[in-house]
């Protein structure tokens, strides 16, 4: 960093310091949360069962994928231009994977400790219960931004202007772990949820989280491994990938200033997220948890905008980078409002779906499908407007426009610490509500937990919208980086090979989604049979005189999720390699465009239709259209179970899929340019890729042996 100015050197080290501040704040919150009471013995027993189940699953998951990560690290070693780059790319890949896994695992292990403390606090105060639940989520948020910033800044300090070459490996490691955690966690959580709902609510007529339900502990474990660990890793890799793309494109536009500015943006976001999360406190007599959360978000966004203006004006000396970042902040608000409209119980779409439940299963499903599809249209319009605005600001300069698009993504994710806090708050509140139900706590405490849980459903839906939109912006930025790396000026879709690449790219998200939904369906089928068996064979279970065999359902979910884990990851890695070597770099560009478009449309449809079905069920449970136990309620439960793998498995897993494929394309593009026409290289690559792809698809269709 010898050629950098004193200000730039101080700025880079200050960015590193901000990352450390984020970690230290997270550690401080751990100490604070752990000091609170864990409640009654019954509450502690339930919380321990959830904690042990969640920890056991993630440990087995990491053991399953560690060999794949080592093999890929060796592969990445051979993609570097020289020895320092080769070592850097391999080691940064492992570091990215480790940090992503640490964020997911560490955040989840705090969530399963914060849940029982939230439940206990709800026995005394709404405000304190909200504070504990949200600050538990904040720990995950601070680890996400802190580790991400430390990793990227350290690589920049070591490699300087060549850092982006190494950061591709760092982003790839984080993305791949996020994909595995999304796939495994999504299958686990929805297999348990569907099994618990269909047998418990529909067949036996018992409430959610009832201790008589054999799948209820597995359901609560699933909330953590799916909604907490999976989302944390997902947003961590979005955080990294947008930074990688910004640094690559920034170098081409502004030189070192364009590389350092994204790091400064991230540092500002860490500080404003800390301020924002600290402000999440309910005022006197305030009983709506969403109000303080919204206040903190808007204050954090405003402070971020002020900081961005200062550095854009006085360091970059170009306010276009400020406006691009502000567009990202506006996009975050727009996505939040759009998601809330299509998934909130207070809005027309959910109310119409709930009303359609009174006329049967078909009308409920059709209503959910139609609103989910409509939401995809408006989401892509909002994202398209943001991208177009960035192009307008660039004034016709394509490379600058791509850099500004990446800064739009940076702006959207400046408050990542707060966004992750909002998401992790969801499973903490959900688990607290479940613990309160199973421990039979006082009605007033359960009312508070129900309110917190209802808001948690909203925050989870909103952060899913953030994750999808950020994935599209990140992928678009990486798409621009792909053009810079390959030297392509444009891609011509009139060329047959490019159009074929576009078609294949558009089809891959549908293949991936079908595999994910089939996996959930298979695992849920086994859970349903097991829950029915226990109700049938365990005497006194329905009456509540004996305990169910909770561990059996936990083991089934764990084993099922791990068996389905590897195939989708192989598809994500192999498909771009296959297209690139078979159809070459321009067609691979078309392939990436197809993935971004169909992946975004499908992800929003799946997330919002699933969320709308879920909240339509909750609206009926609150007393509308006949209330609990009515025919409309039974119809809505079925709609919710259809939506479960949509919103919590397939939809969220498409986010890392899109980014993994873009990063793989970035990594292999130089190899294709140099060696793509050599038969000795591309024939073995094609043969091996086809073999792996066939195995992944075959395995997804295989019916595994039944559990004894």
XYZ file of C-alpha atoms in Angstrom:
708
model
C 0.000 0.000 0.000
C 3.019 2.236 -0.460
C 1.488 4.363 -3.258
C -1.695 5.101 -1.276
C -2.218 8.468 0.427
C -2.118 8.804 4.208
C -5.895 9.297 4.270
C -6.434 6.083 2.275
C -4.140 4.080 4.542
C -5.910 5.397 7.642
C -9.293 4.718 5.994
C -8.443 1.082 5.216
C -7.193 0.386 8.743
C -10.253 2.193 10.145
C -12.476 -0.089 8.054
C -10.722 -3.070 9.643
C -11.308 -1.456 13.029
C -15.031 -1.099 12.287
C -15.176 -4.828 11.564
C -13.568 -5.517 14.939
C -16.013 -3.138 16.640
C -18.878 -5.159 15.146
C -17.407 -8.403 16.530
C -16.781 -6.848 19.960
C -20.338 -5.507 20.118
C -21.597 -9.003 19.282
C -19.472 -10.511 22.073
C -20.768 -7.883 24.501
C -24.350 -8.832 23.605
C -23.573 -12.543 24.124
C -22.459 -11.789 27.665
C -25.562 -9.664 28.244
C -28.032 -12.237 26.858
C -26.461 -15.115 28.790
C -26.950 -13.219 32.067
C -30.762 -13.383 31.805
C -32.912 -16.031 33.496
C -33.800 -19.245 31.637
C -37.124 -19.709 33.440
C -38.682 -22.844 34.872
C -37.259 -26.362 34.756
C -39.829 -27.345 32.110
C -38.801 -24.412 29.901
C -35.134 -25.358 30.281
C -35.823 -28.976 29.306
C -37.615 -27.929 26.110
C -34.916 -25.380 25.213
C -32.183 -27.985 25.790
C -33.894 -30.440 23.433
C -34.120 -27.755 20.720
C -30.498 -26.685 21.255
C -29.113 -30.220 21.138
C -31.089 -31.090 18.006
C -29.954 -27.961 16.163
C -26.301 -28.354 17.155
C -26.206 -32.033 16.219
C -27.661 -31.328 12.779
C -25.221 -28.550 11.852
C -22.201 -30.507 13.096
C -23.207 -33.472 10.913
C -23.847 -31.120 8.000
C -20.355 -29.639 8.165
C -18.819 -33.122 8.322
C -20.774 -34.037 5.174
C -19.507 -31.112 3.087
C -15.936 -30.702 4.364
C -14.470 -33.059 1.739
C -16.179 -31.108 -1.068
C -14.684 -27.859 0.249
C -11.160 -29.329 0.357
C -11.464 -30.663 -3.221
C -12.686 -27.278 -4.471
C -9.873 -25.469 -2.643
C -7.384 -27.670 -4.532
C -9.189 -26.913 -7.818
C -9.052 -23.161 -7.127
C -5.303 -23.426 -6.592
C -4.918 -24.121 -10.320
C -7.068 -21.158 -11.426
C -4.621 -18.485 -10.221
C -2.152 -16.723 -12.543
C 0.856 -17.135 -10.215
C 1.800 -18.796 -6.933
C 0.743 -15.940 -4.573
C -2.631 -15.740 -6.348
C -3.072 -19.507 -6.302
C -2.400 -19.745 -2.578
C -4.464 -16.647 -1.874
C -7.478 -17.857 -3.830
C -7.465 -21.323 -2.215
C -6.942 -20.048 1.323
C -9.472 -17.231 0.922
C -12.013 -19.777 -0.358
C -11.554 -21.798 2.831
C -11.675 -18.597 4.912
C -14.913 -17.492 3.219
C -16.431 -20.923 3.818
C -15.270 -20.923 7.451
C -16.588 -17.406 8.139
C -19.937 -18.169 6.468
C -20.263 -21.381 8.480
C -19.223 -19.584 11.672
C -21.839 -16.874 11.135
C -24.561 -19.484 10.580
C -23.521 -21.878 13.342
C -22.643 -19.198 15.904
C -25.812 -17.226 15.246
C -27.962 -20.316 15.514
C -26.348 -21.433 18.774
C -27.150 -18.031 20.278
C -30.703 -18.151 18.912
C -31.348 -21.449 20.714
C -30.162 -19.814 23.933
C -32.027 -16.545 23.461
C -35.381 -18.266 22.837
C -35.932 -19.512 26.401
C -34.717 -16.202 27.857
C -37.213 -14.350 25.661
C -39.992 -16.662 26.867
C -39.049 -16.027 30.496
C -38.876 -12.240 29.946
C -42.371 -12.333 28.392
C -43.709 -13.430 31.791
C -42.731 -10.008 33.133
C -42.513 -7.405 30.347
C -43.294 -6.951 26.638
C -40.464 -4.435 26.253
C -37.838 -6.713 27.834
C -38.917 -9.742 25.802
C -38.628 -7.708 22.584
C -35.213 -6.387 23.598
C -33.820 -9.863 24.380
C -35.231 -11.414 21.192
C -33.918 -8.643 18.942
C -30.516 -8.401 20.601
C -30.115 -12.164 20.243
C -30.645 -11.607 16.529
C -28.222 -8.679 16.614
C -25.407 -11.018 17.659
C -25.770 -12.849 14.343
C -26.007 -9.530 12.498
C -22.811 -8.198 14.051
C -20.890 -11.394 13.329
C -22.109 -11.247 9.724
C -20.864 -7.720 9.043
C -17.822 -7.939 11.316
C -16.363 -11.146 9.891
C -17.236 -10.100 6.338
C -15.491 -6.760 6.676
C -12.448 -8.213 8.440
C -12.035 -10.909 5.770
C -12.292 -8.576 2.777
C -10.199 -5.781 4.288
C -7.419 -8.162 5.354
C -7.233 -9.584 1.823
C -7.101 -6.031 0.436
C -4.283 -5.049 2.820
C -2.256 -8.118 1.763
C -2.922 -8.058 -1.995
C -3.680 -4.390 -2.687
C -4.905 -3.715 -6.229
C -4.885 -7.443 -7.047
C -7.172 -8.231 -4.101
C -10.239 -8.744 -6.281
C -8.587 -11.835 -7.828
C -8.364 -13.392 -4.369
C -11.717 -12.051 -3.166
C -13.488 -14.126 -5.835
C -12.354 -17.190 -3.868
C -13.521 -15.637 -0.591
C -16.969 -14.890 -2.029
C -17.211 -18.354 -3.606
C -16.479 -20.063 -0.273
C -19.137 -18.027 1.511
C -21.673 -18.596 -1.277
C -21.202 -22.355 -1.386
C -21.625 -22.784 2.372
C -24.725 -20.579 2.186
C -26.128 -22.819 -0.551
C -25.527 -25.971 1.489
C -27.030 -24.407 4.626
C -30.054 -23.161 2.705
C -30.616 -26.563 1.061
C -30.097 -28.694 4.176
C -31.791 -26.333 6.608
C -34.725 -25.782 4.267
C -35.377 -29.507 3.831
C -35.070 -30.118 7.580
C -37.366 -27.333 8.713
C -40.152 -27.915 6.207
C -40.220 -31.708 6.532
C -40.830 -31.253 10.267
C -43.273 -28.373 9.802
C -45.436 -30.165 7.217
C -45.478 -33.372 9.264
C -46.417 -31.527 12.447
C -49.162 -29.474 10.757
C -50.875 -32.104 8.618
C -51.129 -34.759 11.317
C -51.355 -32.483 14.358
C -53.653 -29.696 13.160
C -55.655 -31.323 10.369
C -55.968 -34.952 11.489
C -55.856 -34.654 15.295
C -57.091 -31.086 15.736
C -54.397 -30.120 18.245
C -52.806 -26.632 18.277
C -49.392 -25.650 16.932
C -46.425 -26.418 19.243
C -48.594 -28.743 21.330
C -46.275 -30.999 23.419
C -48.337 -34.051 22.384
C -47.155 -33.674 18.775
C -44.088 -35.918 18.164
C -42.750 -33.518 15.491
C -42.967 -30.321 17.544
C -39.340 -30.350 18.783
C -38.082 -31.111 15.255
C -40.243 -28.218 14.005
C -38.634 -25.813 16.481
C -35.153 -27.127 15.662
C -35.943 -26.545 11.984
C -36.804 -22.892 12.611
C -33.210 -22.386 13.727
C -31.284 -24.440 11.151
C -33.390 -23.022 8.309
C -34.499 -19.495 9.169
C -31.537 -18.540 11.370
C -28.408 -20.367 10.177
C -29.473 -20.467 6.520
C -30.451 -16.795 6.224
C -27.364 -15.597 8.125
C -25.060 -17.451 5.727
C -27.168 -16.265 2.760
C -26.895 -12.574 3.659
C -23.214 -12.996 4.588
C -22.445 -14.164 1.059
C -24.590 -11.395 -0.510
C -22.625 -8.962 1.652
C -19.359 -10.404 0.332
C -20.352 -10.890 -3.299
C -21.573 -7.298 -3.771
C -18.306 -6.076 -2.233
C -16.226 -8.315 -4.525
C -18.109 -7.103 -7.616
C -17.810 -3.448 -6.524
C -14.058 -3.739 -6.005
C -13.536 -5.442 -9.392
C -15.595 -2.844 -11.276
C -14.347 0.049 -9.127
C -10.768 -0.622 -10.194
C -11.720 -0.286 -13.872
C -13.616 2.995 -13.272
C -11.832 4.968 -10.533
C -8.680 2.974 -9.809
C -7.818 2.607 -6.134
C -10.490 5.133 -5.095
C -13.151 2.904 -6.646
C -11.785 -0.055 -4.671
C -11.526 1.690 -1.293
C -14.924 3.447 -1.442
C -16.941 0.177 -1.190
C -14.933 -0.739 1.915
C -15.796 2.651 3.439
C -19.481 2.094 2.589
C -19.386 -1.213 4.458
C -17.681 0.385 7.480
C -20.355 3.101 7.658
C -22.988 0.364 7.563
C -21.457 -1.455 10.543
C -21.562 1.654 12.737
C -25.085 2.692 11.694
C -26.336 -0.886 12.169
C -24.979 -0.906 15.731
C -26.787 2.372 16.425
C -29.966 1.080 14.787
C -30.070 -2.224 16.666
C -29.443 -0.475 19.984
C -32.510 1.721 19.367
C -34.924 -1.243 19.123
C -36.776 -0.597 22.365
C -40.526 -0.417 22.881
C -41.817 2.857 24.269
C -44.149 2.957 27.268
C -47.515 1.334 26.467
C -46.227 0.369 22.985
C -47.352 -3.190 22.148
C -46.487 -3.378 18.444
C -42.945 -4.742 18.048
C -42.828 -3.648 14.396
C -42.908 0.052 15.345
C -39.491 0.191 17.125
C -37.970 -2.120 14.483
C -39.142 0.194 11.678
C -37.907 3.261 13.582
C -34.454 1.751 13.984
C -34.281 0.814 10.290
C -35.153 4.306 9.048
C -32.778 6.010 11.519
C -29.985 3.647 10.456
C -30.718 4.295 6.759
C -30.704 8.077 7.295
C -27.379 8.013 9.164
C -25.936 5.795 6.426
C -27.006 8.265 3.723
C -25.328 11.142 5.598
C -22.066 9.186 5.886
C -22.180 8.166 2.220
C -22.671 11.785 1.113
C -19.642 12.936 3.095
C -17.227 10.377 1.606
C -18.686 10.570 -1.923
C -18.308 14.352 -1.939
C -14.948 14.757 -0.201
C -13.090 11.530 -1.065
C -14.394 10.246 -4.416
C -15.408 13.805 -5.408
C -18.207 12.378 -7.530
C -21.756 12.440 -6.153
C -22.884 9.834 -8.673
C -21.569 7.143 -6.327
C -23.658 8.664 -3.530
C -26.849 8.673 -5.600
C -26.281 5.070 -6.704
C -25.913 4.012 -3.062
C -29.047 5.961 -2.101
C -30.949 4.164 -4.876
C -29.934 0.945 -3.097
C -31.325 2.251 0.196
C -34.551 3.229 -1.591
C -34.694 -0.240 -3.168
C -34.461 -1.780 0.307
C -37.446 0.294 1.465
C -39.436 -0.494 -1.713
C -38.819 -4.249 -1.410
C -39.836 -4.094 2.255
C -43.137 -2.357 1.442
C -43.830 -4.638 -1.529
C -43.213 -7.809 0.485
C -45.338 -6.530 3.349
C -48.211 -5.775 0.941
C -48.301 -9.298 -0.498
C -47.725 -11.185 2.786
C -49.263 -9.122 5.620
C -52.542 -10.178 7.251
C -53.625 -6.528 7.127
C -53.393 -6.301 3.331
C -55.811 -7.344 0.591
C -53.913 -10.326 -0.974
C -53.728 -12.357 2.256
C -57.308 -11.448 3.171
C -58.518 -12.664 -0.240
C -56.591 -15.938 0.104
C -58.117 -16.451 3.565
C -61.597 -15.784 2.183
C -60.978 -18.206 -0.704
C -60.345 -20.929 1.906
C -64.081 -20.957 2.640
C -64.782 -22.413 -0.822
C -62.247 -25.235 -0.837
C -58.658 -26.322 -1.392
C -58.513 -25.470 -5.101
C -59.536 -21.822 -4.681
C -57.058 -21.350 -1.814
C -54.183 -22.737 -3.904
C -55.186 -20.760 -7.004
C -55.425 -17.490 -5.052
C -51.964 -18.026 -3.537
C -50.480 -18.812 -6.944
C -51.992 -15.737 -8.578
C -50.798 -13.267 -5.926
C -47.343 -14.878 -5.836
C -47.007 -14.472 -9.592
C -48.171 -10.857 -9.452
C -45.647 -10.061 -6.719
C -42.828 -11.321 -8.975
C -43.806 -8.816 -11.640
C -43.725 -5.812 -9.305
C -40.492 -6.955 -7.642
C -38.705 -7.179 -10.973
C -40.122 -3.786 -12.015
C -38.702 -2.185 -8.848
C -35.307 -3.826 -9.393
C -35.328 -2.869 -13.087
C -36.091 0.768 -12.200
C -33.137 0.766 -9.764
C -30.796 -0.657 -12.405
C -32.093 1.779 -15.043
C -31.629 4.724 -12.664
C -28.000 3.667 -12.181
C -27.537 3.620 -15.965
C -29.038 7.110 -16.251
C -26.696 8.461 -13.589
C -23.733 6.918 -15.462
C -24.573 8.979 -18.542
C -24.046 6.207 -21.082
C -20.741 4.826 -19.736
C -21.413 1.065 -19.501
C -18.524 0.209 -17.161
C -19.418 3.098 -14.837
C -23.063 2.008 -14.960
C -22.120 -1.515 -13.873
C -20.048 -0.059 -11.009
C -22.996 2.102 -9.942
C -25.292 -0.955 -10.053
C -22.879 -2.740 -7.720
C -22.955 0.329 -5.433
C -26.761 0.140 -5.550
C -26.388 -3.360 -4.089
C -23.874 -2.011 -1.571
C -26.344 0.681 -0.538
C -29.119 -1.861 -0.147
C -26.927 -4.012 2.084
C -25.264 -1.255 4.144
C -27.679 -2.070 6.955
C -27.002 -5.826 6.704
C -26.288 -5.984 10.437
C -29.792 -4.698 11.130
C -31.413 -6.824 8.396
C -29.864 -10.046 9.774
C -30.978 -8.990 13.263
C -34.547 -8.621 11.964
C -34.424 -12.058 10.380
C -32.896 -13.941 13.321
C -35.386 -12.241 15.644
C -38.063 -14.272 13.788
C -36.995 -17.815 14.810
C -36.090 -16.600 18.321
C -39.629 -15.236 18.799
C -41.130 -18.321 17.115
C -39.202 -20.673 19.410
C -40.091 -18.578 22.469
C -43.759 -18.884 21.518
C -43.352 -22.651 21.111
C -41.613 -22.980 24.475
C -44.410 -20.953 26.099
C -47.023 -23.257 24.548
C -45.229 -26.486 25.512
C -44.418 -25.263 29.037
C -48.028 -24.059 29.494
C -47.028 -20.557 30.635
C -49.443 -17.895 31.864
C -51.990 -16.536 29.309
C -50.553 -12.994 29.522
C -47.019 -14.221 28.775
C -48.261 -16.336 25.879
C -50.165 -13.341 24.507
C -46.930 -11.306 24.495
C -45.033 -14.138 22.797
C -47.786 -14.515 20.213
C -47.475 -10.794 19.381
C -43.688 -11.080 19.066
C -44.060 -14.192 16.902
C -46.559 -12.469 14.588
C -44.086 -9.629 14.004
C -41.332 -12.225 13.535
C -43.295 -13.701 10.623
C -43.394 -10.246 9.025
C -39.674 -9.581 9.544
C -38.787 -13.008 8.105
C -40.887 -12.302 5.014
C -39.312 -8.853 4.582
C -35.754 -10.155 4.932
C -36.511 -12.885 2.375
C -37.401 -10.050 0.002
C -34.109 -8.322 0.859
C -32.179 -11.527 0.246
C -33.769 -12.119 -3.166
C -33.335 -8.525 -4.365
C -29.742 -8.409 -3.101
C -29.029 -11.689 -4.899
C -30.252 -10.208 -8.193
C -28.264 -6.980 -7.773
C -25.174 -8.966 -6.720
C -25.581 -11.312 -9.686
C -26.013 -8.355 -12.060
C -22.814 -6.835 -10.655
C -20.993 -10.146 -11.097
C -22.407 -10.304 -14.623
C -20.680 -6.979 -15.277
C -17.474 -8.304 -13.709
C -17.698 -11.319 -16.029
C -17.666 -8.982 -19.042
C -14.603 -7.155 -17.705
C -12.762 -10.409 -16.989
C -13.493 -11.975 -20.409
C -13.109 -8.812 -22.483
C -16.608 -9.202 -23.952
C -18.259 -5.947 -24.996
C -21.709 -7.506 -25.408
C -23.445 -10.806 -26.049
C -25.462 -11.373 -29.203
C -28.589 -13.422 -28.449
C -29.165 -13.790 -32.198
C -26.278 -16.273 -32.200
C -27.693 -19.795 -31.758
C -25.142 -20.855 -29.108
C -25.800 -17.727 -27.022
C -29.560 -18.244 -27.252
C -29.096 -21.885 -26.235
C -27.068 -20.706 -23.235
C -29.882 -18.293 -22.339
C -32.464 -21.092 -22.523
C -30.396 -23.476 -20.392
C -29.774 -20.740 -17.813
C -33.490 -20.015 -17.619
C -34.259 -23.713 -17.088
C -31.746 -24.428 -14.293
C -33.687 -22.663 -11.465
C -36.737 -24.782 -12.342
C -34.688 -27.994 -12.193
C -33.221 -26.880 -8.858
C -36.662 -25.980 -7.464
C -38.152 -29.320 -8.501
C -35.333 -31.171 -6.732
C -35.800 -29.136 -3.546
C -39.584 -29.543 -3.391
C -39.314 -33.273 -4.141
C -36.787 -33.640 -1.313
C -39.109 -31.904 1.169
C -42.062 -33.995 0.003
C -40.121 -37.232 0.516
C -38.848 -36.289 3.960
C -42.250 -34.935 5.053
C -43.873 -38.206 3.983
C -41.607 -40.150 6.330
C -42.330 -37.702 9.186
C -46.098 -37.976 8.616
C -45.926 -41.782 8.815
C -43.823 -41.584 11.984
C -46.157 -39.101 13.707
C -49.187 -41.216 12.785
C -47.417 -44.321 14.116
C -46.724 -42.673 17.465
C -50.305 -41.435 17.860
C -51.523 -44.928 16.971
C -49.112 -47.016 19.066
C -48.209 -44.895 22.127
C -51.059 -45.265 24.604
C -52.191 -42.068 26.301
C -50.345 -39.764 23.869
C -53.447 -38.045 22.478
C -54.742 -37.483 26.035
C -51.374 -35.994 27.100
C -50.664 -38.733 29.662
C -47.403 -39.882 28.036
C -44.562 -38.166 26.172
C -43.981 -38.692 22.439
C -40.640 -39.889 21.035
C -39.349 -36.458 19.949
C -35.853 -37.730 19.120
C -37.220 -40.043 16.436
C -38.567 -37.152 14.326
C -35.404 -35.105 14.906
C -33.282 -38.003 13.635
C -35.483 -38.532 10.562
C -35.266 -34.832 9.599
C -31.492 -34.767 10.124
C -30.832 -37.898 8.072
C -33.205 -36.863 5.269
C -31.686 -33.385 4.940
C -28.117 -34.714 4.846
C -28.964 -37.317 2.191
C -30.343 -34.594 -0.091
C -27.560 -32.073 0.569
C -24.855 -32.722 -2.031
C -26.837 -33.049 -5.291
C -28.070 -29.426 -5.568
C -24.558 -28.142 -4.779
C -23.092 -30.237 -7.591
C -25.679 -28.856 -10.038
C -24.729 -25.294 -9.047
C -21.015 -25.910 -9.658
C -21.105 -28.245 -12.668
C -23.733 -26.602 -14.910
C -21.789 -23.379 -15.687
C -18.619 -25.441 -16.282
C -20.510 -27.660 -18.716
C -22.045 -24.718 -20.604
C -18.779 -22.765 -20.643
C -16.617 -25.532 -22.084
C -19.304 -26.772 -24.486
C -20.613 -23.422 -25.809
C -17.740 -21.029 -24.822
C -17.651 -17.665 -23.001
C -20.291 -15.672 -24.889
C -22.863 -18.438 -24.491
C -21.898 -18.667 -20.808
C -22.797 -14.965 -20.562
C -26.228 -15.786 -22.004
C -26.519 -18.643 -19.519
C -25.887 -16.246 -16.613
C -28.503 -13.801 -17.934
C -31.059 -16.620 -18.088
C -30.332 -17.688 -14.510
C -30.649 -14.149 -13.146
C -34.008 -13.525 -14.823
C -35.809 -16.816 -14.201
C -34.167 -17.276 -10.786
C -35.395 -13.894 -9.561
C -38.936 -14.347 -10.879
C -39.200 -17.838 -9.425
C -37.649 -16.910 -6.055
C -40.055 -13.999 -5.462
C -43.043 -16.091 -6.556
C -42.102 -18.937 -4.212
C -41.296 -16.688 -1.244
C -44.364 -14.446 -1.442
C -46.955 -17.088 -2.334
C -45.685 -19.229 0.549
C -45.723 -16.270 2.929
C -49.237 -15.303 1.850
C -50.576 -18.848 2.393
C -48.943 -18.915 5.839
C -50.468 -15.622 6.941
C -53.874 -16.502 5.453
C -53.841 -19.488 7.815
C -52.848 -17.223 10.732
C -55.638 -14.773 9.868
C -58.191 -17.584 10.130
C -56.587 -18.799 13.384
C -57.127 -15.295 14.770
C -60.877 -15.791 14.360
C -61.672 -14.743 10.792
C -63.771 -16.913 8.415
C -64.699 -19.486 11.059
C -61.527 -19.543 13.162
C -59.525 -22.541 14.377
C -60.967 -25.973 13.689
C -63.300 -24.767 10.931
C -63.311 -26.207 7.410
C -61.723 -22.979 6.160
C -58.930 -23.460 8.701
C -58.240 -27.017 7.524
C -58.101 -25.777 3.922
C -55.735 -22.943 4.917
C -53.432 -25.383 6.749
C -53.109 -27.428 3.549
C -52.366 -24.222 1.612
C -49.731 -23.344 4.204
C -48.094 -26.763 3.896
C -47.929 -26.353 0.106
C -46.334 -22.943 0.657
C -43.857 -24.177 3.276
C -41.251 -25.614 0.858
C -41.924 -22.664 -1.465
C -41.023 -19.922 1.014
C -38.536 -21.693 3.276
C -36.722 -24.204 1.056
C -36.765 -23.711 -2.716
C -37.234 -19.914 -2.826
C -34.442 -18.974 -0.395
C -32.039 -21.570 -1.870
C -32.288 -19.904 -5.293
C -30.453 -16.834 -3.907
C -27.100 -18.551 -3.283
C -27.620 -20.704 -6.402
C -27.659 -17.595 -8.620
C -24.513 -16.190 -6.997
C -22.593 -19.486 -6.900
C -23.134 -19.975 -10.641
C -21.988 -16.419 -11.394
C -18.853 -16.874 -9.285
C -18.056 -20.232 -10.912
C -18.369 -18.521 -14.306
C -15.971 -15.777 -13.170
C -13.456 -18.382 -12.005
C -13.525 -20.572 -15.123
C -13.807 -17.798 -17.748
C -10.019 -17.212 -18.061
C -9.453 -20.992 -18.347
C -12.050 -21.259 -21.129
C -10.476 -18.331 -23.007
C -7.001 -19.910 -22.865
C -7.731 -23.659 -23.009
C -11.365 -23.919 -24.157
C -10.488 -24.991 -27.704
C -7.955 -27.647 -26.701
C -9.563 -31.084 -27.025
C -7.198 -32.531 -24.421
C -8.750 -30.117 -21.894
C -12.402 -29.728 -22.798
C -13.252 -33.363 -23.617
C -12.291 -34.720 -20.140
C -13.952 -31.710 -18.477
C -17.198 -32.284 -20.387
C -17.164 -36.030 -19.662
C -16.621 -35.586 -15.916
C -19.163 -32.727 -15.712
C -21.862 -34.761 -17.475
C -21.200 -37.707 -15.159
C -21.570 -35.559 -12.030
C -24.695 -33.836 -13.380
C -26.328 -37.177 -14.213
C -25.499 -38.481 -10.714
C -26.994 -35.392 -9.017
C -30.266 -35.641 -10.976
C -30.460 -39.427 -10.521
C -29.901 -39.112 -6.778
C -32.633 -36.477 -6.501
C -35.148 -38.990 -7.907
C -33.979 -41.932 -5.811
C -36.259 -43.009 -2.987
C -34.120 -43.707 0.050
C -34.667 -46.695 2.297
C -37.422 -46.273 4.852
C -36.534 -45.690 8.478
C -36.825 -48.718 10.713
